[in-house]
Amino acid sequence: MYKVLIVDDEHFIRERLVTMIPWGEYDLEVAGVAEDGASALELIEQLSPDIVISDIRMPDMTGLDMIARAAARKPDIRYIILSAYGEFDYARRALQLGVTDYLLKPTRPEELLQVLLKQADYLAQLQVQKQRVRRNQYYEESIRSQYIQELILGNHPGYEWQEECANVGLEWMLKGELRLFLVTLEGHATIDKSAQFAVQNVLYELLSEYEAVCAIRLSFGKWLLTTGGSAVEEELLSMAQRLYESIERFTKQKVHIMVSEAGQSPLELSRLFWETEKMMEYMGESQEEPIRFLRPSSRELAYLQWTKPMAELIEWMKGGETEQVVRWLNHLTPSFLEWELGAARRWCFEWLTTIREHIQTGEENVLPDTENLKMRIAGQNKIKDLLQFFIHDIHHLIHQRHRKGSHRLIRLALERMEIQYDRDIQLTTVAEELSISPVYLSELFKQQTGVTFRAHLLQVRMAAALRLLKDPTLKVYEVSYKVGYNKVEHFVKLFKKEYGMTPSEYRGALV
C-alpha cells in the first residue's frame, strides 16, 4: 500500500481529490491532506509518504518551494504537480526538482489515476531493485565475514591470497595497520535475544559509516570488528566510544570493548584475536573501564608470556622431554577448567594446529587435517572432556614423533585403512592377511600409533565423511555407504558422537 499526501489551499479541491479515485482498489491510500506548504512539510516528516500531489500557487510558500525543501530530506518521494497555470517556467522548474508529472486543473479522474499507477509501478520496481541491492550486499558481507573467520581460525588463505582478499572487497586489509575490536555484551549469558538483536542493529548501523571495517558475530552477545587503515589511537578510541555510547543510548545495554594491538598483515589476525580474547577473559569486565586497549603492561605481559610457551612446548615435544610436557600440562589444568568452552575450543584448535604443523607426524610437507581436528574439538561438549582430548592429542603426537620407525606390518595395515576404508575392514581379517595373530596386531598397533585399531579406522572414515559431505549431490546414506557403513543410522550415531552434530547438521552449517 503506497501512501499519498494531497496538498492544496482550496478545501473543495482537496475533498474532490480524496473522493474522485477508489484508492484502495489500486493499492493506494490517502495518508494525509495539507492546505499549505508548511503543513505539508510537517506531514511529510511525520508520514513519509510515497507520492505527493501538490498545487503550485499556495499562500506563504509555493508548491515548488515546498518540494525543493522536502526533496532535501526525503529524496525518494515521487511528486505530481496540479496547477491552473500552464506556463513553461513552472514546468521547467518542476522538472529540475524531479517532478515527474505536471497536470493542469481541472484534472479528470482517469488522467490522474493513470499518472498515479505509473508512479506506483515505478515505486514497485524501485523496491525490487533495492531488495536486490540489499541481497547482494548481504551476500558480499557474508563472504567477507567468512573470509575473516577463516583467518581468525588460523587457516591460511592459500595461493594468491592477496588477490582473493581484494576480490572479496577486503583490499583495505592489505594497506596500513589492522586492529580487532572485541565487543562483549554485558551479562550476555542472561540477556534475551531481542536485546542482542537490538545491540547488533545499532552496531551494524553505526559501522556502515566506516569503510575499512568488517563485523562478525562470534557467539551470543559477542562480536568482532576488524578495522584497517592508518588510524591513530585517538581515532580508534573515538570510534570505540561512539559504539559504546550509541549502544547504551538506543538499547539501554552496556558493552565492553577490548582493542587489540596493531597487526601488519591479515595473516596476523589469528594471533591478534587469540591474544585479545584471552586478555578480555583474564582482565574480566570493568565498569570503570568499559573500553580498553591491549598494551604490554608488566601484568599483562606476564600473563601473555605464561599463556604462550608454544615454542618451548614444541621444543620439548621434539626433544622427547615428556616430563617437561607433563609438568606444563599439570600447570595448565586449573586455569583451563575455568575457561569458557567456546574460547577453550578455539585455543585448542590454535595450539594443536600449530603444534601438528611443526611436529610433522606424517609425511613431510603434509599439512594436518584441520577440518577433522576442528570438528573433533567441536564434539567435546564439556570443558573436562576438551581438556582430556587436548592432553591425549599432545601425548599421541609425542608418541608419533618418537616411535622407532613404523613397523612394516603396521604400515601395511595403515595403508589398507587409507585406501579401503569403504570396505568391511576387521582386525581379524587384516591380522590373517599379515600372517600374525589378532592379539599381536592389536597390541602392536596401539604401541605404534597410540590408538586402537578400531579408533584409528573410525577417525579415517569420519575424516573421509567430512570431505564427502561437502558434495551437495551426495545423500547422507550414500556418504554412509562410501565410508564403510551399510546402516546409515549407525553412521549417523558415530558421526554425532565424534563431532557433536549429525551429518545433516554439519552439511547445513556449510551453507
Short mmCIF file of N, CA and C in Angstrom, two decimals, residues 48 66 123 161 269 296 298 327 329 335 339 372 377 387 391 412 421 481 486 488:
data_model
loop_
_atom_site.label_atom_id
_atom_site.label_comp_id
_atom_site.label_asym_id
_atom_site.label_seq_id
_atom_site.Cartn_x
_atom_site.Cartn_y
_atom_site.Cartn_z
N SER A 48 6.09 10.21 5.99
CA SER A 48 6.97 9.66 4.95
C SER A 48 6.15 9.10 3.79
N MET A 66 8.07 24.16 -1.60
CA MET A 66 7.86 23.07 -0.63
C MET A 66 8.56 21.80 -1.10
N LEU A 123 7.59 2.84 -8.19
CA LEU A 123 7.96 2.56 -6.80
C LEU A 123 8.14 1.06 -6.58
N TRP A 161 46.59 -15.25 -2.20
CA TRP A 161 45.54 -14.83 -1.27
C TRP A 161 45.36 -13.31 -1.27
N LEU A 269 45.86 -12.04 12.00
CA LEU A 269 44.57 -11.91 12.67
C LEU A 269 44.35 -13.00 13.71
N PRO A 296 51.14 -3.96 26.41
CA PRO A 296 52.02 -4.87 27.15
C PRO A 296 52.49 -4.29 28.49
N SER A 298 53.26 -4.64 32.57
CA SER A 298 54.00 -5.72 33.22
C SER A 298 53.09 -6.88 33.59
N ARG A 327 54.62 -31.69 33.14
CA ARG A 327 54.63 -30.62 34.15
C ARG A 327 53.85 -29.41 33.64
N LEU A 329 51.43 -29.41 31.36
CA LEU A 329 50.01 -29.76 31.29
C LEU A 329 49.37 -29.70 32.67
N SER A 335 43.68 -23.56 35.29
CA SER A 335 43.17 -22.41 34.55
C SER A 335 42.29 -22.84 33.39
N TRP A 339 38.01 -21.80 31.93
CA TRP A 339 37.73 -21.08 30.69
C TRP A 339 36.31 -21.33 30.20
N ASN A 372 39.04 -31.96 10.12
CA ASN A 372 38.74 -33.06 11.02
C ASN A 372 39.04 -32.66 12.47
N ILE A 377 37.21 -31.26 17.89
CA ILE A 377 37.20 -30.33 19.02
C ILE A 377 35.79 -29.85 19.31
N LEU A 387 39.65 -30.86 27.75
CA LEU A 387 40.99 -30.92 28.33
C LEU A 387 41.61 -32.30 28.12
N ILE A 391 45.05 -33.16 26.09
CA ILE A 391 46.16 -33.89 26.71
C ILE A 391 46.47 -35.16 25.91
N LEU A 412 51.54 -51.44 6.57
CA LEU A 412 50.62 -52.12 5.65
C LEU A 412 49.18 -51.99 6.12
N TYR A 421 38.94 -47.95 3.28
CA TYR A 421 38.06 -47.66 4.43
C TYR A 421 36.59 -47.86 4.11
N TYR A 481 27.48 -45.27 2.95
CA TYR A 481 27.97 -46.44 2.21
C TYR A 481 29.41 -46.25 1.76
N ASN A 486 27.01 -49.76 6.20
CA ASN A 486 25.80 -50.13 5.46
C ASN A 486 24.52 -49.67 6.15
N VAL A 488 22.83 -46.66 7.82
CA VAL A 488 23.01 -45.21 7.93
C VAL A 488 22.77 -44.72 9.36
#
